[in-house]
Every structure is written in structure tokens, then in C-alpha cells.
Coordinates of C-alpha atoms and ligand atoms in Angstrom, one line a residue:
M1 CA -126.9 -80.7 84.8
T2 CA -123.5 -82.4 84.6
E3 CA -120.9 -80.6 82.3
L4 CA -119.2 -83.5 80.3
T5 CA -116.5 -81.2 78.6
G6 CA -114.7 -80.7 81.7
M7 CA -114.0 -84.2 82.7
F8 CA -111.1 -86.2 82.0
R9 CA -111.4 -89.6 80.3
D10 CA -111.0 -91.6 83.4
E11 CA -113.6 -89.2 85.4
L12 CA -116.2 -89.7 82.4
A13 CA -115.7 -93.4 82.3
S14 CA -116.6 -93.3 85.9
W15 CA -119.6 -91.0 85.7
V16 CA -121.2 -93.0 82.8
K17 CA -120.7 -96.1 85.0
E18 CA -122.4 -94.5 88.0
Q19 CA -125.3 -93.8 85.4
G20 CA -125.5 -97.7 85.1
Y21 CA -123.8 -98.0 81.6
P22 CA -120.8 -100.3 80.6
A23 CA -117.5 -98.2 80.8
F24 CA -116.7 -98.6 77.1
R25 CA -119.7 -96.1 76.6
G26 CA -117.7 -93.9 78.5
A27 CA -115.0 -93.8 76.2
Q28 CA -117.2 -93.5 73.0
I29 CA -118.8 -90.4 74.7
F30 CA -115.5 -89.0 75.5
R31 CA -114.4 -88.9 71.6
W32 CA -117.9 -87.5 70.3
I33 CA -117.8 -84.9 73.0
H34 CA -114.2 -83.9 71.9
Q35 CA -115.3 -84.0 68.4
G36 CA -118.0 -81.2 69.1
R37 CA -120.9 -83.2 69.0
D38 CA -123.9 -83.2 70.9
F39 CA -126.0 -86.4 72.3
D40 CA -128.3 -86.2 69.1
E41 CA -125.3 -87.0 66.8
M42 CA -123.7 -89.7 69.0
S43 CA -124.7 -92.4 66.4
N44 CA -123.1 -95.6 68.1
L45 CA -125.2 -94.9 71.3
P46 CA -128.7 -96.6 71.9
L47 CA -131.5 -94.0 71.5
A48 CA -132.7 -94.4 74.8
M49 CA -129.5 -94.2 76.3
R50 CA -128.9 -90.5 74.6
E51 CA -132.4 -89.4 75.8
Q52 CA -131.9 -90.1 79.3
L53 CA -128.2 -88.3 79.2
K54 CA -129.8 -85.3 77.8
D55 CA -131.9 -85.0 80.9
K56 CA -128.7 -85.3 82.9
A57 CA -125.8 -83.9 81.3
V58 CA -124.7 -81.1 79.2
A59 CA -122.2 -82.4 76.0
Q60 CA -121.6 -78.9 74.4
P61 CA -122.0 -76.0 77.0
V62 CA -120.9 -73.3 74.4
Q63 CA -122.6 -72.4 71.1
I64 CA -121.6 -69.2 68.8
R65 CA -124.1 -66.5 69.2
L66 CA -122.4 -64.4 66.3
Q67 CA -119.3 -64.4 64.4
R68 CA -117.8 -61.8 62.4
E69 CA -115.3 -62.4 59.6
S70 CA -112.8 -60.0 58.4
S71 CA -112.2 -59.2 55.0
L72 CA -108.7 -58.1 55.5
D73 CA -107.0 -61.5 56.8
G74 CA -109.7 -64.1 57.5
T75 CA -109.6 -63.3 61.0
V76 CA -113.2 -64.6 62.9
K77 CA -114.2 -63.0 65.8
F78 CA -116.8 -65.0 67.7
L79 CA -119.2 -64.2 70.4
F80 CA -119.7 -67.4 72.2
A81 CA -123.0 -68.0 74.4
L82 CA -123.0 -69.8 77.7
R83 CA -125.7 -71.9 79.1
D84 CA -126.7 -69.0 81.9
G85 CA -127.0 -66.3 79.3
N86 CA -123.6 -64.8 79.6
C87 CA -121.5 -64.3 76.4
V88 CA -117.6 -64.1 76.1
E89 CA -115.5 -63.4 73.1
G90 CA -112.9 -65.6 71.2
V91 CA -110.8 -64.8 68.0
L92 CA -109.7 -67.3 65.3
M93 CA -106.5 -66.2 63.6
Q94 CA -104.6 -67.6 60.8
Y95 CA -101.1 -67.9 60.8
K96 CA -98.9 -69.8 58.6
Y97 CA -98.2 -72.5 61.3
G98 CA -102.0 -73.1 61.9
L99 CA -105.1 -72.1 63.5
T100 CA -105.0 -70.0 66.6
L101 CA -108.1 -69.6 68.9
C102 CA -107.9 -66.8 71.6
I103 CA -110.1 -67.8 74.4
S104 CA -111.5 -66.1 77.3
T105 CA -111.2 -67.4 80.7
Q106 CA -113.9 -65.4 82.7
V107 CA -116.9 -63.5 82.1
G108 CA -115.4 -59.8 82.5
C109 CA -112.4 -59.4 84.6
R110 CA -111.7 -57.7 88.1
M111 CA -107.7 -56.6 87.3
G112 CA -109.2 -53.0 86.4
C113 CA -106.6 -52.3 83.8
R114 CA -107.4 -48.7 82.4
F115 CA -107.2 -49.4 78.5
C116 CA -109.2 -52.7 78.7
A117 CA -112.8 -53.1 77.7
S118 CA -113.0 -56.8 79.5
T119 CA -112.9 -55.0 82.9
L120 CA -115.4 -52.2 82.6
E121 CA -118.2 -54.1 84.5
G122 CA -115.7 -55.9 86.7
L123 CA -116.0 -59.7 87.0
V124 CA -119.4 -61.5 86.5
R125 CA -117.9 -65.0 87.0
N126 CA -115.3 -67.6 86.3
L127 CA -115.3 -69.9 83.4
T128 CA -115.5 -73.4 83.8
A129 CA -112.5 -75.6 82.4
G130 CA -115.4 -77.6 80.4
E131 CA -116.3 -74.0 78.8
M132 CA -113.0 -73.1 78.1
L133 CA -112.7 -76.4 76.2
G134 CA -116.1 -75.5 74.7
E135 CA -114.8 -72.5 73.1
I136 CA -112.5 -74.8 71.0
L137 CA -115.0 -77.3 70.3
A138 CA -117.7 -74.7 69.3
A139 CA -114.8 -73.0 67.0
N140 CA -113.9 -76.6 65.6
R141 CA -117.8 -77.0 64.4
W142 CA -117.7 -73.8 63.0
L143 CA -114.6 -74.9 60.8
E144 CA -116.2 -78.0 59.8
A145 CA -119.5 -76.3 58.9
S146 CA -117.5 -73.8 56.8
G147 CA -116.2 -77.0 55.0
R148 CA -112.6 -76.3 56.4
S149 CA -110.4 -79.5 56.8
E150 CA -108.2 -77.7 59.5
R151 CA -109.0 -77.4 63.4
I152 CA -107.4 -75.4 66.1
S153 CA -103.9 -76.0 66.7
H154 CA -103.0 -73.3 68.9
V155 CA -104.6 -71.6 71.8
V156 CA -103.9 -68.4 73.7
L157 CA -105.6 -67.4 76.7
M158 CA -105.9 -63.7 75.7
G159 CA -109.6 -63.4 75.4
S160 CA -111.6 -61.5 78.7
G161 CA -110.5 -62.3 82.0
E162 CA -107.1 -63.1 83.9
P163 CA -106.2 -66.6 83.7
L164 CA -104.4 -66.9 86.8
D165 CA -107.2 -65.4 88.9
N166 CA -109.2 -68.3 87.9
Y167 CA -106.4 -71.0 88.4
D168 CA -107.7 -74.4 89.1
E169 CA -110.2 -74.2 86.1
V170 CA -107.4 -73.1 83.8
I171 CA -105.2 -75.8 84.9
R172 CA -107.7 -78.4 84.4
F173 CA -108.5 -76.9 80.9
L174 CA -104.6 -76.9 80.3
K175 CA -104.6 -80.8 81.2
L176 CA -107.6 -81.5 79.2
L177 CA -106.1 -80.5 76.1
R178 CA -103.4 -83.4 75.9
E179 CA -106.1 -86.2 76.8
E180 CA -106.2 -89.1 74.7
D181 CA -108.9 -88.9 72.1
G182 CA -109.4 -85.3 73.0
V183 CA -108.5 -82.1 70.7
R184 CA -104.9 -83.2 71.3
I185 CA -103.3 -79.7 71.2
G186 CA -100.0 -79.9 72.8
L187 CA -99.1 -77.4 75.4
R188 CA -96.0 -75.9 73.7
N189 CA -98.6 -74.7 71.2
V190 CA -100.6 -72.5 74.1
S191 CA -99.7 -69.1 75.6
L192 CA -101.0 -68.2 78.7
S193 CA -101.2 -64.2 79.4
T194 CA -101.3 -62.6 83.0
C195 CA -101.2 -59.2 84.0
G196 CA -98.7 -60.5 86.5
L197 CA -100.2 -62.2 89.9
V198 CA -96.9 -63.4 91.1
P199 CA -97.6 -65.9 93.5
K200 CA -99.8 -67.8 90.9
I201 CA -96.9 -67.6 88.3
Y202 CA -94.8 -69.5 90.9
Q203 CA -97.3 -72.0 91.2
L204 CA -97.8 -72.4 87.3
A205 CA -94.1 -72.9 87.2
D206 CA -94.6 -75.9 89.5
E207 CA -96.9 -77.5 87.5
N208 CA -94.3 -78.5 84.8
L209 CA -96.7 -77.6 81.8
P210 CA -94.6 -76.4 79.0
V211 CA -96.8 -73.6 78.0
T212 CA -95.7 -70.0 77.1
L213 CA -96.0 -67.5 79.7
C214 CA -97.0 -63.9 78.4
I215 CA -96.7 -60.8 80.6
S216 CA -98.7 -57.8 80.3
L217 CA -96.3 -55.4 81.2
H218 CA -97.3 -52.4 79.5
A219 CA -94.8 -49.9 81.2
P220 CA -90.9 -49.7 82.1
N221 CA -91.2 -49.0 85.9
D222 CA -93.6 -49.4 88.7
E223 CA -94.9 -45.8 88.7
A224 CA -95.5 -45.7 85.2
R225 CA -97.5 -49.2 85.5
K226 CA -99.6 -48.1 88.5
R227 CA -101.1 -45.3 86.1
T228 CA -102.8 -48.0 84.1
M229 CA -102.8 -51.0 86.0
P230 CA -104.1 -51.4 89.4
V231 CA -102.5 -55.0 90.0
A232 CA -99.1 -52.8 89.9
E233 CA -100.1 -51.7 93.5
A234 CA -99.9 -55.5 94.5
Y235 CA -96.9 -56.9 92.6
R236 CA -93.6 -55.0 91.5
I237 CA -92.0 -55.4 88.3
G238 CA -89.0 -56.8 89.6
D239 CA -90.8 -59.4 91.6
I240 CA -92.8 -60.5 88.3
L241 CA -89.2 -60.8 86.5
K242 CA -87.9 -62.9 89.4
A243 CA -90.9 -65.4 89.1
C244 CA -90.3 -65.2 85.2
R245 CA -87.0 -66.2 85.7
Y246 CA -88.2 -69.3 87.8
M247 CA -90.8 -70.3 84.9
I248 CA -87.8 -70.1 82.3
Q249 CA -85.7 -72.2 84.7
K250 CA -88.7 -74.8 84.9
T251 CA -90.0 -74.9 81.1
G252 CA -86.7 -73.9 79.0
R253 CA -89.4 -71.5 77.3
R254 CA -88.7 -67.9 76.8
I255 CA -91.3 -65.2 78.0
I256 CA -93.1 -63.0 76.0
F257 CA -93.6 -59.6 77.5
E258 CA -96.6 -57.6 75.9
Y259 CA -96.3 -53.8 75.8
A260 CA -99.0 -51.7 74.3
L261 CA -97.9 -48.4 73.2
S262 CA -99.9 -45.2 74.3
E263 CA -99.1 -41.8 73.6
G264 CA -97.9 -39.8 76.5
Q265 CA -97.9 -42.7 78.6
N266 CA -95.2 -45.3 77.8
A267 CA -94.1 -44.9 74.1
S268 CA -91.1 -42.6 74.4
V269 CA -87.6 -43.2 73.6
Q270 CA -86.5 -43.0 77.2
D271 CA -89.4 -45.6 78.2
A272 CA -87.8 -47.9 75.5
A273 CA -84.5 -47.4 77.0
E274 CA -85.7 -48.1 80.5
L275 CA -87.5 -51.3 79.1
A276 CA -84.5 -52.7 77.4
N277 CA -82.2 -52.0 80.7
L278 CA -85.1 -54.1 82.6
L279 CA -85.0 -57.0 80.2
R280 CA -81.4 -57.2 79.4
G281 CA -80.0 -60.7 79.4
M282 CA -83.2 -62.3 79.6
Q283 CA -84.7 -65.3 77.6
C284 CA -87.5 -63.2 76.3
H285 CA -89.5 -61.4 73.5
V286 CA -91.2 -58.4 73.5
N287 CA -94.4 -58.1 71.6
L288 CA -95.2 -54.4 70.7
I289 CA -98.9 -53.5 69.9
P290 CA -100.5 -49.8 69.5
L291 CA -103.1 -49.4 72.1
N292 CA -106.2 -50.2 70.6
P293 CA -108.4 -47.0 71.8
V294 CA -111.4 -48.2 73.6
P295 CA -113.8 -45.5 73.6
E296 CA -114.7 -45.4 77.2
R297 CA -111.0 -45.5 78.6
G298 CA -109.9 -42.3 76.9
M299 CA -106.2 -43.5 76.3
K300 CA -104.5 -42.9 72.9
G301 CA -103.0 -45.4 70.7
V302 CA -99.6 -44.2 68.7
D303 CA -98.6 -43.8 65.1
E304 CA -96.4 -46.1 63.1
E305 CA -93.3 -43.8 63.4
T306 CA -93.4 -44.3 67.3
V307 CA -93.7 -48.0 67.3
A308 CA -90.9 -48.0 65.0
R309 CA -88.7 -45.7 67.0
F310 CA -89.7 -47.8 70.1
M311 CA -88.7 -51.0 68.2
Q312 CA -85.1 -49.6 67.3
V313 CA -84.3 -48.9 70.8
L314 CA -85.0 -52.1 71.9
E315 CA -83.0 -53.6 69.1
N316 CA -80.1 -51.6 69.8
H317 CA -80.1 -53.0 73.4
H318 CA -80.4 -56.5 71.7
V319 CA -83.9 -57.2 72.9
S320 CA -85.7 -59.5 70.8
V321 CA -88.9 -57.6 69.4
T322 CA -91.8 -57.8 66.8
R323 CA -94.7 -55.4 66.2
R324 CA -97.7 -57.6 66.8
R325 CA -99.6 -57.9 63.6
E326 CA -103.0 -56.3 64.4
M327 CA -105.8 -58.8 63.2
G328 CA -109.3 -58.1 62.4
D329 CA -108.9 -54.8 62.6
D330 CA -112.5 -54.1 61.1
I331 CA -114.4 -56.3 63.6
E332 CA -113.8 -55.2 67.0
G333 CA -110.5 -56.8 67.5
A334 CA -109.9 -55.4 70.8
C335 CA -110.6 -57.4 74.3
G336 CA -114.1 -57.0 75.2
Q337 CA -115.3 -54.6 72.5
L338 CA -117.5 -57.1 70.6
R339 CA -119.2 -58.2 73.8
R340 CA -119.8 -54.6 74.8
K341 CA -121.2 -53.7 71.7
T342 CA -123.7 -56.4 71.9
I343 CA -124.7 -56.2 75.9
N344 CA -125.2 -52.4 75.2
N345 CA -127.8 -53.0 72.5
A346 CA -131.1 -51.9 74.5
T347 CA -133.1 -54.7 73.2
G348 CA -130.5 -57.3 73.9
E349 CA -131.3 -58.6 70.7
L350 CA -128.9 -58.7 67.7
T351 CA -129.7 -57.0 64.6
N352 CA -129.3 -58.8 61.3
A353 CA -126.4 -56.7 60.2
E354 CA -124.5 -58.0 63.2
V355 CA -125.4 -61.8 62.6
Ligands
SAH1 N1 -105.8 -60.8 81.9 C1 -104.6 -61.4 81.1 C2 -104.9 -61.8 79.5 C3 -106.2 -61.1 78.7 S1 -105.8 -59.6 77.9 C4 -103.7 -60.3 80.7 O1 -103.8 -59.3 81.4 O2 -102.5 -60.6 80.1 C5 -104.9 -59.7 76.5 C6 -104.0 -58.8 76.1 O3 -104.6 -57.7 75.7 C7 -103.5 -58.3 77.5 O4 -101.9 -58.1 77.1 C8 -103.9 -56.8 77.6 O5 -103.3 -56.0 78.5 C9 -104.1 -56.4 76.4 N2 -104.9 -55.3 76.1 C10 -106.3 -55.0 76.6 N3 -106.9 -54.2 76.1 C11 -105.9 -53.6 75.2 C12 -106.0 -52.5 74.2 N4 -107.3 -51.7 74.3 N5 -105.1 -52.5 73.6 C13 -104.1 -53.2 73.4 N6 -103.7 -54.3 74.1 C14 -105.1 -54.5 75.0

């Protein structure tokens, strides 16, 4: 079966022609697909053609298996079902500037960060570009079915997976976002988060795509970072920052550093001062978040006082910093938690309460 969501407009036109149909059908199908439609809904195609296409191709590779809506802030957590039975998570967040969807780029992850639930069972497989786009299309369908007029306008690659470990498909996905007649999400509205795969950061910078790069730093020095992030054995913070400066030079966009505070690990005033020193003079912003404890991992979060103190030190050093809003606290907001809860369910079936 051919997955049509992963094709650029001209590729789809060629494919449709190869199937023996006139090229203009390609443009029609492209439009339908990117509006989240399946073959049955493509009302300007002859019925026989729709039936034939159904046997050969998939128009919508991602379906929503369950969703949970936060009563606190309207955040919606989705469990997306892929065609092979695997599931990944996505989160829809409402900000003043629009609707943001956090998407997954891999089923599982092989980076092994100690605080993260997504990596507990390692990497299962990469997502295709068509599946990543499919997550957006599924969320847009959900919005439409909920009677809402807004559609996803911003995307963050911060769900399960390491985007730069699935490089080619992620780049193809980014380029799909700006196709004519597509979802038309400008790359300035896209943030890509990485644990810091240095050679891939250079490669990304050379693509000249104006995405915002986010670095999961989580420690002020290499020794501390090695305690929680195995990737720190491969790449030093100094080299990550060098690659970041190259990215800034290429895109003109500031870098976001993510820093999850954990009691006894990285949250002291000394840690803050060391971090400030590291980032001094760099065109960047620090996003602080109290670590969301994952039961399997045994790492602690921090109280508000600790966050405030840490923030103050950075501000005193003129480092731009915010405390990230925790969204959907009541709906298993942390990476990989909802999927794990679901696959841990002995029967594999979902209970009514969850649906
Ligand atoms: N692999 C990519 C993107 C996915 S994770 C990366 O490492 O950046 C998205 C963000 O959530 C990362 O900054 C990650 O470090 C963070 N994260 C993972 N588990 C967390 C937890 N339990 N509490 C707080 N942040 C967490």
C-alpha cells in the first residue's frame, strides 16, 4: 500500500498518472488528503476510481485511538494509532497565538534519557513523513468534528522520539508543511527539539529551513549531563553550543534550551550560575520546567521556590528565561506516559473510562 500523505504535490501527480489517471486528479487528491479526507469523502472523484485507489493506497495513515481533554486548560492529549498497530502520542495546546500540536517522530526512542518515559522500551521504529503529517491531519479532523473553526497553526517536534535520529523523514515532513494546497504551516511556526546530535544539527542548519531549534540541555556541565543523558557520552556541551551558533548564523533565530529541574541533580543556585556562564552572550532563551516524575525512573521534580530561585540567578546574569507552563497536568502530560499506560493495560483493550 502506498502512503499518499508522505508525497509532495508533484510526486502525487506522477503517481496518479502512473495509475492511468489524468494529472489533474493528482491535484484534487492532494487537496483532499491535506484536508484530512479519506477516499470515500473525495466527492469530485468518480466512484470507481475511489474504489480502485483504496486497494492500492492509504489516504489517512493516522487515526485517533483515544483522546483526553484537560478540564484545566483545554489541552488535549491524543493517542494516535498507526496502521501496524503501534501507537504514538500527540498533545494539542491552546496558546494566544494559535493551536500548537506536539507530535511524535518515532515509536519509542533509543536515546535512553533517565527521566523520560518514551525511551523505556527503546526504539520500536521510525515514523514516516506521511505519518508525522498524518498526526496533524488527524488533529485537524478532530477539531472539525468538535465544531471548531481553528486548525493547527504551530507544530513542535517534542513527542516521543529523537527527530534528528530520523533525519530524512523529519526533513521531508517539514517540507510537506509548506506545500501549496497543503496544511500551509510556516516553518517559523515549527520547533524541533533534540537531545543534541551534533553532526545532524550542522546538517539541519545547512537545509536553510527557518525552524526554531530547541536543545534538551538539562545540565550545566558534561559530568552532570552524563548522569542523566547517555547521549552526553557522545557529544560535549561545548560542541553542541558551537553547532547552535552555526544554526543561529544560518537561520537568524534564537535557540531554546530546555532544562528540566530535578531536586539533587541540576537545580541548585550553583547549577544556575554555571548555566548562565555557559550561555552568556548567546542569542538564546531558557525554558525551565519542573521535571515531571515518571514512576519507573525514580527522579524527583522540584518545588516552585526552587524554580523561582533558579530563574532569578539566570535573570541576574541577563539570560532570557521563562518557566514553561505545564499544560494538561491532569491528563498524563509527560512524554510517553499515556502510551505506556495504555500498552501496560493487560488486555490491550481500553476501558470506557479512558475513551
Ligand atoms: N528527543 C527530543 C524531543 C522529545 S522530548 C529531545 O530530547 O529534545 C521533549 C522534551 O521533554 C525534551 O526536552 C525532554 O528532555 C523532555 N522530557 C522528557 N521527559 C521529561 C520529564 N519526565 N519531565 C520533564 N521533561 C521531560
